[in-house]
Coordinates of C-alpha atoms in Angstrom, one line a residue:
Chain A
M1 CA 7.8 -25.5 20.2
T2 CA 4.3 -26.8 19.3
A3 CA 4.0 -27.9 15.7
I4 CA 0.9 -26.5 14.0
L5 CA -1.3 -29.1 12.5
A6 CA -3.1 -28.7 9.3
P7 CA -6.8 -28.1 9.9
T8 CA -9.0 -31.1 9.1
H9 CA -11.9 -29.1 7.9
T10 CA -12.4 -25.9 6.0
A11 CA -14.2 -23.0 7.6
S12 CA -18.0 -23.0 7.1
W13 CA -19.9 -20.2 5.3
T14 CA -21.2 -18.8 8.6
T15 CA -17.8 -19.0 10.3
T16 CA -16.2 -17.2 7.4
A17 CA -18.9 -14.5 7.2
F18 CA -18.8 -13.8 10.9
T19 CA -15.1 -14.0 11.3
F20 CA -14.6 -11.5 8.5
A21 CA -17.5 -9.3 9.7
A22 CA -16.0 -9.2 13.2
R23 CA -12.6 -8.3 11.8
T24 CA -14.1 -5.6 9.7
L25 CA -16.2 -4.1 12.5
R26 CA -13.2 -4.1 14.9
K27 CA -11.2 -2.3 12.2
L28 CA -13.9 0.3 11.6
L29 CA -14.4 1.0 15.3
R30 CA -10.7 1.2 15.9
T31 CA -10.2 3.6 13.0
P32 CA -11.7 6.9 14.2
Q33 CA -11.2 8.4 10.7
V34 CA -13.9 6.1 9.5
F35 CA -16.4 5.9 12.3
G36 CA -15.8 9.4 13.7
I37 CA -16.1 11.1 10.3
A38 CA -19.3 9.3 9.5
I39 CA -20.8 10.5 12.8
V40 CA -19.4 14.1 12.6
Q41 CA -20.5 14.4 9.0
S42 CA -24.0 13.2 9.8
V43 CA -24.4 15.4 12.9
L44 CA -22.9 18.5 11.2
F45 CA -25.3 18.3 8.2
L46 CA -28.2 17.6 10.5
L47 CA -27.5 20.8 12.5
M48 CA -27.1 22.8 9.3
F49 CA -30.4 21.6 7.9
R50 CA -32.2 22.1 11.2
Y51 CA -30.8 25.6 12.1
V52 CA -29.6 27.1 8.8
I53 CA -31.6 25.9 5.9
G54 CA -34.6 24.4 7.7
G55 CA -36.2 27.8 8.6
A56 CA -36.7 28.5 4.9
I57 CA -38.3 25.1 4.2
G58 CA -42.0 24.7 4.9
V59 CA -43.5 21.3 5.1
P60 CA -47.3 21.0 5.3
G61 CA -48.8 19.3 8.3
V62 CA -45.6 18.6 10.3
A63 CA -42.7 20.5 12.0
Y64 CA -39.6 20.5 9.8
V65 CA -37.4 18.9 12.4
D66 CA -39.8 16.0 12.6
F67 CA -39.9 15.7 8.8
L68 CA -36.1 16.0 8.6
V69 CA -34.7 13.5 11.2
P70 CA -36.1 10.3 9.7
G71 CA -35.0 11.4 6.2
F72 CA -31.6 12.1 7.6
V73 CA -31.3 8.7 9.4
V74 CA -32.2 6.8 6.2
S75 CA -30.1 8.9 3.7
G76 CA -27.2 8.6 6.2
I77 CA -26.8 5.1 4.8
L78 CA -25.5 6.5 1.6
F79 CA -23.0 8.8 3.2
T80 CA -21.6 6.2 5.6
G81 CA -21.5 3.8 2.7
G82 CA -19.0 6.1 0.9
G83 CA -16.6 5.4 3.7
A84 CA -17.2 1.7 3.3
S85 CA -16.2 1.6 -0.4
V86 CA -13.1 3.6 0.4
A87 CA -12.2 0.9 3.0
V88 CA -12.8 -1.9 0.6
A89 CA -10.6 -0.2 -2.0
E90 CA -7.9 0.1 0.6
D91 CA -8.1 -3.5 1.5
V92 CA -7.8 -4.5 -2.2
A93 CA -4.8 -2.2 -2.7
S94 CA -3.0 -3.5 0.4
G95 CA -3.3 -7.1 -0.7
Q96 CA -5.7 -8.2 2.1
Y97 CA -8.3 -9.3 -0.4
D98 CA -5.6 -11.3 -2.2
R99 CA -5.0 -13.2 1.0
M100 CA -8.8 -13.8 1.4
R101 CA -9.0 -15.1 -2.2
S102 CA -6.1 -17.5 -1.6
L103 CA -7.9 -19.1 1.4
P104 CA -10.2 -22.1 1.1
I105 CA -13.3 -20.1 2.0
P106 CA -16.5 -19.2 0.0
D107 CA -16.3 -15.9 -1.8
S108 CA -19.9 -15.1 -1.0
A109 CA -19.2 -15.4 2.7
V110 CA -16.3 -12.9 2.6
L111 CA -18.5 -10.4 0.8
A112 CA -21.4 -11.1 3.1
G113 CA -19.1 -10.6 6.1
R114 CA -18.0 -7.3 4.8
A115 CA -21.6 -6.2 4.1
I116 CA -22.7 -7.2 7.6
A117 CA -20.0 -5.1 9.2
D118 CA -20.7 -2.1 6.9
A119 CA -24.4 -2.4 7.5
S120 CA -23.9 -2.6 11.3
L121 CA -21.9 0.7 11.1
M122 CA -24.6 2.3 9.0
V123 CA -27.3 1.3 11.5
L124 CA -25.1 2.5 14.4
V125 CA -24.6 5.9 12.7
G126 CA -28.4 6.0 12.1
L127 CA -29.0 5.4 15.8
V128 CA -26.6 8.2 16.9
T129 CA -28.2 10.5 14.3
L130 CA -31.6 9.7 15.8
I131 CA -30.4 10.5 19.3
V132 CA -28.9 13.8 18.2
G133 CA -32.3 14.4 16.5
F134 CA -34.0 14.1 19.9
V135 CA -31.6 16.7 21.3
I136 CA -32.5 19.2 18.7
G137 CA -36.2 18.8 19.1
F138 CA -37.4 15.7 17.1
R139 CA -40.4 14.0 18.7
M140 CA -41.8 10.6 17.7
N141 CA -45.4 9.6 17.6
T142 CA -45.0 5.8 17.5
N143 CA -45.0 2.6 19.6
A144 CA -42.2 0.2 20.5
G145 CA -43.2 -2.3 17.9
D146 CA -43.1 0.2 15.0
L147 CA -39.8 1.6 16.2
V148 CA -38.2 -1.9 16.3
F149 CA -39.7 -2.6 12.9
A150 CA -38.3 0.7 11.6
F151 CA -34.8 -0.4 12.7
V152 CA -35.2 -3.8 11.2
L153 CA -36.1 -2.1 7.9
L154 CA -33.1 0.2 8.3
A155 CA -30.8 -2.8 8.7
V156 CA -32.3 -4.4 5.5
Y157 CA -31.8 -1.2 3.5
A158 CA -28.2 -0.9 4.9
L159 CA -27.4 -4.5 4.0
A160 CA -28.6 -4.0 0.4
F161 CA -26.7 -0.7 0.0
A162 CA -23.6 -2.3 1.7
F163 CA -23.3 -4.6 -1.4
V164 CA -23.5 -1.5 -3.7
F165 CA -20.7 0.3 -1.9
G166 CA -18.7 -2.9 -1.6
Y167 CA -19.0 -3.4 -5.3
L168 CA -17.9 0.3 -6.0
G169 CA -14.9 -0.3 -3.7
L170 CA -13.9 -3.4 -5.6
V171 CA -14.1 -1.8 -9.0
S172 CA -12.8 1.6 -8.2
G173 CA -9.2 0.6 -8.3
S174 CA -8.0 3.0 -5.6
A175 CA -9.2 4.6 -2.4
Q176 CA -9.2 8.1 -4.1
A177 CA -11.4 6.8 -6.9
A178 CA -13.7 5.2 -4.4
Q179 CA -13.9 8.5 -2.6
G180 CA -14.8 10.2 -5.9
L181 CA -17.6 7.6 -6.5
S182 CA -19.1 8.3 -3.1
I183 CA -20.3 11.6 -4.4
L184 CA -23.2 9.6 -5.9
A185 CA -24.8 9.8 -2.5
V186 CA -25.5 13.5 -3.1
P187 CA -28.0 13.3 -6.0
F188 CA -29.7 10.2 -4.6
S189 CA -30.3 11.8 -1.2
F190 CA -31.2 15.3 -2.5
I191 CA -33.5 14.1 -5.3
S192 CA -35.7 12.2 -2.8
S193 CA -38.1 12.9 0.0
A194 CA -35.3 12.9 2.5
F195 CA -34.8 16.6 3.1
V196 CA -37.6 18.4 1.3
P197 CA -41.1 17.5 0.1
I198 CA -41.1 16.1 -3.4
A199 CA -44.1 18.2 -4.4
T200 CA -42.0 21.3 -5.0
M201 CA -39.7 19.7 -7.5
P202 CA -40.1 20.2 -11.3
G203 CA -41.8 17.4 -13.3
P204 CA -39.0 15.1 -14.4
V205 CA -37.0 15.5 -11.2
Q206 CA -40.2 14.7 -9.3
A207 CA -40.8 11.6 -11.3
F208 CA -37.3 10.3 -10.5
A209 CA -37.7 11.2 -6.8
K210 CA -41.0 9.4 -6.6
A211 CA -39.7 6.2 -8.1
Q212 CA -36.2 5.9 -6.6
P213 CA -35.5 3.6 -3.6
L214 CA -34.5 6.2 -1.1
T215 CA -37.9 7.9 -1.2
F216 CA -39.7 4.6 -0.5
M217 CA -37.3 3.9 2.4
V218 CA -37.5 7.5 3.9
N219 CA -41.3 7.5 3.7
A220 CA -41.6 4.1 5.3
W221 CA -39.4 5.3 8.1
R222 CA -41.3 8.6 8.5
G223 CA -44.6 6.8 8.5
L224 CA -43.4 4.3 11.2
L225 CA -42.0 7.0 13.4
L226 CA -44.5 9.8 13.0
G227 CA -47.8 8.0 12.6
G228 CA -51.0 9.1 11.0
N229 CA -50.4 12.9 10.8
V230 CA -47.6 12.3 8.3
T231 CA -48.9 9.3 6.4
R232 CA -52.0 11.4 5.5
T233 CA -49.7 13.8 3.6
F234 CA -48.3 10.9 1.5
G235 CA -49.6 10.0 -1.9
H236 CA -50.1 6.4 -0.8
N237 CA -50.6 4.5 2.5
L238 CA -47.7 3.3 4.7
G239 CA -47.9 -0.3 3.5
Y240 CA -47.2 0.9 -0.1
Y241 CA -43.9 2.5 1.0
V242 CA -42.9 -0.4 3.3
V243 CA -43.5 -3.0 0.7
G244 CA -42.0 -0.8 -2.0
S245 CA -38.8 -0.2 0.0
L246 CA -38.4 -3.9 0.6
L247 CA -38.8 -4.7 -3.1
W248 CA -36.2 -2.0 -3.9
A249 CA -33.8 -3.5 -1.3
A250 CA -34.3 -6.9 -2.9
A251 CA -33.8 -5.6 -6.4
I252 CA -30.6 -3.8 -5.3
A253 CA -29.2 -7.0 -3.7
L254 CA -30.2 -9.0 -6.8
V255 CA -28.2 -6.8 -9.0
F256 CA -25.2 -5.9 -6.8
V257 CA -24.5 -9.2 -5.0
P258 CA -23.7 -11.0 -8.3
L259 CA -21.8 -7.9 -9.6
A260 CA -19.7 -7.8 -6.4
M261 CA -19.1 -11.6 -6.6
R262 CA -17.9 -11.3 -10.1
S263 CA -15.5 -8.5 -9.5
Y264 CA -14.2 -10.1 -6.3
R265 CA -13.2 -13.2 -8.2
K266 CA -12.1 -11.4 -11.3
R267 CA -9.0 -13.0 -12.6
Chain B
M1 CA 8.1 -38.4 -7.3
E2 CA 5.8 -35.8 -5.6
M3 CA 5.9 -32.5 -7.4
M4 CA 5.6 -29.0 -6.0
I5 CA 4.9 -27.3 -9.3
E6 CA 4.2 -28.7 -12.8
A7 CA 3.5 -26.1 -15.4
E8 CA 3.1 -26.8 -19.1
G9 CA 2.7 -24.2 -21.8
L10 CA 1.3 -21.7 -19.2
R11 CA 0.1 -18.5 -20.8
K12 CA -1.5 -15.4 -19.4
E13 CA -2.4 -12.5 -21.6
Y14 CA -3.8 -9.2 -20.6
G15 CA -4.9 -7.8 -23.9
D16 CA -1.7 -7.5 -25.9
V17 CA 0.6 -8.0 -23.0
K18 CA 1.9 -11.5 -22.6
A19 CA 2.6 -11.8 -18.9
L20 CA 3.3 -15.6 -19.3
A21 CA 4.2 -16.7 -22.7
G22 CA 4.2 -20.5 -22.6
L23 CA 6.0 -21.2 -19.4
D24 CA 7.2 -24.8 -18.6
L25 CA 8.4 -25.6 -15.2
A26 CA 8.5 -28.8 -13.1
V27 CA 10.0 -28.8 -9.6
P28 CA 9.8 -31.7 -7.1
S29 CA 8.5 -31.3 -3.5
G30 CA 10.8 -30.8 -0.6
K31 CA 12.7 -27.9 -2.1
V32 CA 13.0 -24.2 -1.9
L33 CA 12.4 -22.8 -5.4
A34 CA 13.4 -19.2 -6.3
V35 CA 11.8 -17.7 -9.4
L36 CA 14.2 -15.1 -10.5
G37 CA 13.7 -12.4 -13.0
P38 CA 13.6 -8.7 -13.6
N39 CA 10.5 -6.5 -13.2
G40 CA 7.9 -7.4 -15.8
A41 CA 9.3 -10.9 -16.3
G42 CA 6.1 -12.5 -15.2
K43 CA 7.0 -13.5 -11.7
T44 CA 4.0 -12.0 -10.0
T45 CA 1.6 -13.3 -12.6
L46 CA 3.1 -16.8 -12.1
I47 CA 2.7 -16.7 -8.3
R48 CA -0.8 -15.3 -8.6
T49 CA -1.7 -18.1 -11.0
I50 CA -0.3 -20.7 -8.6
A51 CA -2.3 -19.1 -5.8
T52 CA -5.5 -19.4 -7.9
L53 CA -5.9 -15.6 -8.0
T54 CA -5.3 -15.4 -11.7
R55 CA -6.7 -17.8 -14.3
P56 CA -4.3 -18.8 -17.0
T57 CA -5.3 -18.1 -20.6
A58 CA -3.9 -21.4 -21.7
G59 CA -1.8 -24.3 -20.5
T60 CA -2.0 -26.6 -17.5
L61 CA -0.8 -26.1 -14.0
R62 CA -0.7 -28.5 -11.1
V63 CA 0.2 -27.4 -7.6
V64 CA 1.3 -30.1 -5.2
G65 CA -0.3 -32.5 -7.7
I66 CA -3.7 -30.7 -7.9
D67 CA -5.0 -29.2 -11.1
V68 CA -5.5 -25.5 -10.5
A69 CA -8.2 -25.1 -13.2
H70 CA -10.4 -27.9 -11.9
H71 CA -9.8 -27.9 -8.2
P72 CA -8.9 -24.4 -7.1
K73 CA -10.4 -24.8 -3.6
Q74 CA -8.2 -27.9 -3.0
V75 CA -5.2 -25.9 -4.1
R76 CA -6.2 -23.2 -1.6
R77 CA -6.2 -25.7 1.2
S78 CA -2.6 -26.6 0.4
I79 CA -1.0 -23.2 0.0
G80 CA -0.1 -20.2 2.1
L81 CA 0.4 -16.9 0.3
A82 CA 2.4 -13.9 1.5
G83 CA 2.4 -11.1 -1.0
Q84 CA 4.6 -8.2 -2.0
Y85 CA 2.9 -5.9 0.5
A86 CA 2.3 -7.0 4.0
A87 CA -1.4 -8.0 3.9
V88 CA -2.1 -7.7 7.5
E89 CA -4.7 -5.5 9.1
P90 CA -3.0 -2.5 10.9
A91 CA -6.0 -1.9 13.1
L92 CA -5.8 -5.3 14.7
T93 CA -3.1 -6.8 17.0
G94 CA -0.7 -9.3 15.6
R95 CA -2.5 -12.1 17.5
E96 CA -5.9 -11.0 16.2
N97 CA -4.6 -11.1 12.7
L98 CA -3.2 -14.6 13.0
R99 CA -6.3 -15.9 14.8
M100 CA -8.6 -14.6 12.1
V101 CA -6.6 -16.2 9.3
A102 CA -6.3 -19.4 11.3
R103 CA -10.1 -19.5 11.7
L104 CA -10.5 -18.9 8.0
F105 CA -8.1 -21.8 7.3
G106 CA -10.6 -24.0 9.2
H107 CA -9.2 -24.2 12.7
D108 CA -11.7 -24.2 15.5
R109 CA -11.2 -21.5 18.2
A110 CA -8.8 -23.4 20.4
A111 CA -6.7 -24.6 17.5
A112 CA -6.7 -21.1 16.0
R113 CA -5.4 -19.7 19.4
A114 CA -2.7 -22.3 19.6
A115 CA -1.6 -21.8 16.0
A116 CA -1.5 -18.0 16.5
D117 CA 0.7 -18.4 19.6
A118 CA 3.0 -20.9 17.9
V119 CA 3.5 -18.7 14.9
L120 CA 4.1 -15.5 17.0
E121 CA 6.8 -17.5 18.8
Q122 CA 8.3 -18.8 15.6
M123 CA 8.4 -15.4 14.0
G124 CA 9.9 -13.7 17.1
L125 CA 6.8 -11.6 17.6
A126 CA 5.6 -13.2 20.9
E127 CA 6.1 -10.0 22.9
A128 CA 4.6 -7.7 20.3
G129 CA 1.6 -10.1 19.8
D130 CA -0.9 -7.9 21.6
R131 CA 0.2 -4.6 20.0
L132 CA -1.7 -3.1 17.1
V133 CA 0.0 -3.9 13.9
R134 CA 0.1 -0.2 12.9
T135 CA 2.8 0.2 15.6
Y136 CA 5.0 -2.5 14.0
S137 CA 8.1 -1.8 12.0
G138 CA 8.1 -2.8 8.3
G139 CA 10.2 -5.9 9.0
M140 CA 7.8 -7.0 11.8
Q141 CA 4.8 -6.5 9.5
R142 CA 6.4 -8.6 6.9
R143 CA 7.2 -11.4 9.3
L144 CA 3.6 -11.3 10.6
D145 CA 2.5 -11.5 7.0
L146 CA 4.7 -14.5 6.5
G147 CA 3.3 -15.9 9.8
A148 CA -0.3 -15.4 8.6
S149 CA 0.5 -17.7 5.6
L150 CA 1.7 -20.4 8.1
V151 CA -1.2 -20.7 10.5
G152 CA -2.9 -23.2 8.2
A153 CA 0.2 -25.4 8.1
P154 CA 0.3 -25.3 4.3
R155 CA 2.2 -27.8 2.2
L156 CA 3.5 -25.0 -0.1
L157 CA 4.4 -21.5 1.0
L158 CA 4.2 -18.9 -1.8
L159 CA 6.2 -15.7 -1.2
D160 CA 6.0 -12.9 -3.7
E161 CA 9.2 -10.8 -3.4
P162 CA 9.3 -11.3 0.4
T163 CA 12.1 -8.9 1.1
T164 CA 11.5 -6.1 -1.4
G165 CA 11.8 -2.7 0.3
L166 CA 13.2 -4.1 3.6
D167 CA 16.4 -2.8 5.2
P168 CA 19.3 -5.2 5.4
R169 CA 18.7 -6.3 9.0
S170 CA 15.0 -7.0 8.5
R171 CA 15.9 -8.8 5.3
N172 CA 18.3 -11.0 7.1
E173 CA 15.7 -11.8 9.8
L174 CA 13.2 -12.8 7.2
W175 CA 15.8 -15.0 5.4
L176 CA 16.4 -16.8 8.7
A177 CA 12.7 -17.3 9.2
I178 CA 12.4 -18.8 5.7
E179 CA 15.4 -21.0 6.1
D180 CA 13.9 -22.3 9.4
L181 CA 10.6 -23.1 7.7
A182 CA 12.4 -24.9 4.8
A183 CA 14.4 -26.9 7.4
R184 CA 11.1 -28.0 9.0
G185 CA 10.0 -29.5 5.6
T186 CA 7.7 -26.8 4.2
D187 CA 8.0 -26.4 0.4
V188 CA 8.7 -22.8 -0.5
L189 CA 8.3 -21.0 -3.7
L190 CA 9.5 -17.4 -3.7
T191 CA 9.9 -14.8 -6.4
T192 CA 12.8 -12.4 -6.3
Q193 CA 14.8 -10.0 -8.3
Y194 CA 17.7 -10.3 -6.0
L195 CA 20.4 -12.8 -7.1
D196 CA 21.9 -13.0 -3.7
E197 CA 18.6 -13.9 -2.2
A198 CA 18.0 -16.7 -4.7
D199 CA 21.6 -17.9 -4.2
R200 CA 21.2 -18.0 -0.5
L201 CA 17.7 -19.5 0.0
A202 CA 17.0 -21.7 -3.0
D203 CA 17.7 -25.3 -3.8
I204 CA 16.5 -24.7 -7.3
I205 CA 16.5 -21.4 -9.2
A206 CA 14.2 -20.8 -12.2
I207 CA 15.2 -17.9 -14.3
I208 CA 12.3 -16.4 -16.2
D209 CA 12.2 -13.5 -18.6
H210 CA 9.4 -12.3 -20.9
G211 CA 7.1 -14.8 -19.4
K212 CA 9.2 -17.8 -20.3
L213 CA 11.6 -20.1 -18.5
V214 CA 15.1 -19.3 -19.5
A215 CA 17.0 -21.7 -17.3
S216 CA 16.7 -23.7 -14.2
G217 CA 18.9 -25.7 -11.8
T218 CA 20.9 -25.2 -8.6
G219 CA 22.9 -22.1 -8.3
D220 CA 26.1 -24.1 -8.9
E221 CA 24.6 -25.9 -12.0
L222 CA 23.6 -22.6 -13.5
K223 CA 27.1 -21.2 -12.9
T224 CA 28.7 -24.4 -14.3
Q225 CA 26.3 -24.2 -17.3
L226 CA 27.9 -20.9 -18.1
G227 CA 31.0 -23.0 -17.6
R228 CA 33.7 -20.4 -17.8
D229 CA 35.5 -17.8 -15.8
V230 CA 34.9 -14.2 -16.6
I231 CA 37.1 -11.2 -17.3
D232 CA 35.6 -8.1 -15.9
V233 CA 36.7 -4.8 -17.3
S234 CA 35.7 -1.4 -16.0
V235 CA 36.7 1.4 -18.3
K236 CA 37.4 4.9 -17.1
H237 CA 35.4 6.7 -19.8
D238 CA 32.0 5.4 -21.1
G239 CA 33.1 6.6 -24.5
D240 CA 35.7 3.8 -24.6
L241 CA 33.2 1.0 -24.1
Q242 CA 32.8 0.1 -27.8
R243 CA 36.6 0.3 -28.4
A244 CA 37.1 -2.0 -25.5
V245 CA 34.7 -4.5 -27.0
D246 CA 36.5 -4.2 -30.4
A247 CA 39.8 -4.9 -28.7
L248 CA 38.6 -7.9 -26.8
G249 CA 36.8 -9.7 -29.7
P250 CA 33.3 -10.8 -30.6
E251 CA 32.5 -12.6 -27.3
A252 CA 32.8 -9.5 -25.2
T253 CA 29.5 -7.9 -24.0
V254 CA 28.9 -4.4 -22.8
E255 CA 26.9 -4.3 -19.6
V256 CA 24.8 -1.3 -20.1
G257 CA 24.7 1.3 -17.4
N258 CA 27.7 -0.1 -15.5
S259 CA 30.6 1.0 -17.8
R260 CA 31.7 -2.6 -17.8
V261 CA 32.8 -5.0 -20.4
W262 CA 32.4 -8.6 -19.7
L263 CA 34.2 -11.5 -21.5
P264 CA 33.8 -15.3 -20.8
V265 CA 37.1 -17.1 -21.1
T266 CA 38.4 -20.7 -21.0
R267 CA 42.1 -20.3 -20.3
G268 CA 41.9 -17.9 -17.4
A269 CA 45.2 -16.2 -16.6
D270 CA 46.6 -16.4 -20.2
E271 CA 43.6 -14.7 -21.6
L272 CA 43.7 -12.1 -18.9
I273 CA 47.2 -11.2 -19.9
A274 CA 46.1 -11.1 -23.5
A275 CA 43.2 -8.9 -22.6
V276 CA 45.4 -6.5 -20.7
Q277 CA 47.8 -6.3 -23.6
A278 CA 45.0 -5.7 -26.1
L279 CA 43.5 -3.0 -24.1
G280 CA 46.9 -1.4 -23.4
A281 CA 47.7 -1.5 -27.1
A282 CA 44.4 0.2 -27.9
G283 CA 45.3 2.9 -25.3
I284 CA 42.1 2.5 -23.3
P285 CA 42.3 3.9 -19.7
L286 CA 40.9 1.4 -17.2
D287 CA 39.5 1.6 -13.7
D288 CA 39.8 -2.1 -13.0
I289 CA 40.3 -5.4 -14.7
G290 CA 40.0 -8.8 -13.1
L291 CA 39.4 -12.5 -13.5
R292 CA 36.7 -14.2 -11.5
R293 CA 34.3 -17.1 -11.2
P294 CA 30.9 -16.3 -12.7
T295 CA 28.2 -15.1 -10.4
L296 CA 24.4 -15.5 -10.9
D297 CA 24.5 -12.0 -12.3
D298 CA 26.7 -13.2 -15.1
V299 CA 24.5 -16.2 -15.7
F300 CA 21.5 -13.9 -15.9
L301 CA 23.3 -11.6 -18.3
A302 CA 24.5 -14.4 -20.5
L303 CA 21.0 -16.0 -20.7
T304 CA 18.8 -12.9 -21.1
G305 CA 21.2 -10.3 -22.5
H306 CA 20.4 -7.9 -19.7
T307 CA 20.9 -7.5 -16.0
T308 CA 18.2 -8.1 -13.4
E309 CA 18.0 -4.4 -12.6
Q310 CA 17.0 -3.5 -16.2
A311 CA 13.3 -3.9 -16.6
D312 CA 13.7 -4.2 -20.4
G313 CA 11.1 -1.7 -21.1
D314 CA 8.2 -3.2 -19.1
A315 CA 7.5 -3.1 -15.4
S316 CA 4.2 -4.5 -14.2
S317 CA 5.2 -5.8 -10.8
G318 CA 6.1 -2.7 -8.9
T319 CA 9.3 -0.9 -8.3
S320 CA 12.8 -2.3 -8.0
I321 CA 14.3 -1.1 -4.8
R322 CA 18.0 -1.9 -4.5

């Protein structure tokens, strides 16, 4: 039998991050409960909004299905993220994070690997949602460059939020608790411009909706996919929302990366 | 001499709970060390501290000569940890699990592949290597978990209650695997609440209770330390326990929960006869009475005042399954 030799080097940051990301993605894709439910949930709600609730919602200057689909793709990050924090909580409970913490690898690379995998899943769900959107009547008014840029932005938002959900999974203590925390996605997505125009909301709610990250992200996406007809209905130009959304993503990462690092290495 | 573990005054407090209360322990390399104690004795905290997962509140700890507080990453290069629960990913195959851990230990792709193949072979999982782990039996998962701690060829293997919850056959298979590793020269530190496991696997047994070292030595040393044979009395009615103790004298101890009275003796057979007569005179009906060599159970009872199955009020490291 071959003797195993001790490795001469430790794994680099990149090797660690991508090894752990690959493991996590493989797991997510092989666990239909996670991937499948994220897709089904997204599509189900999209259909409900399009055919049940949508008829009663009037949006000035644009067909509701066109208004809805970009909002749905972006806010889908939050709903897919709930599953991510449940998965993190499960890994903690099963001792897999103990093994990671006992290995000579950088903590930040493990968390980054996890976030890369979760963000990839979020973008993938977003892509599927967009395709379903086309089937139910969504039409873009954009060019290839803007479309690619929109997906780059989506990946950035997803990465920032992946750290939030990773953190929630680490501190929740159990998969059930993590599931409970994922309800946070509801107020954040509903009190935003994702599903309905902000203008109809009462004062304080409207103030929150205008300032919070999801509105910036949704409006940036909408502007990039729908073009001038829609950006004219915004309070600001498209650049304001794109820059604002990136600032928000940076702020979220600045807060939640250190928080996640601290709770990962809590001892 | 090279040392596996050197702990001095090691303390870990969680609020008011003292998981480790000034533990001193020094064990040389080249051994299998079993840390034996009931639930809540501090075994899991000790192994987590050694694995750098938990930071001690006070005291010093060197693992294979490396200070844990100052060089945790160096320690992590030298250890392999297998925990109480099989920390393998059910949605990956056995081989994928091992390759991933091997890569994270620092092996390049080719070396990781070779290490995974060698470990699958060694753990008797070569044929199951390409199956998803969620199709494995509990014993197979535990062996894979043990294997995952080996792919980095660690100097010290840390096993936290490796056989808890396993059926007797899987337990035996895991014991064989651990013995095989020790024979190849890997240092092993395992925690257990099973005396037979410690007796079978360990060169050195450290008994801990309430976060402190109670005794350490080889199984034989510990039994000799107790020094004496034991008279074991099982009474028919629990109500007679106190009367039996009164009849046998101040050295007799009641073993709570087992309807047994237990008496260390120096003059074996003579004292057995005396004991039979004393109990007979007191008119206490017996199930059984006998003279025997002390077991580790007796050592544990003599040193801690309770058996390993009794958690003594606190249980922080899971459930005892026996």
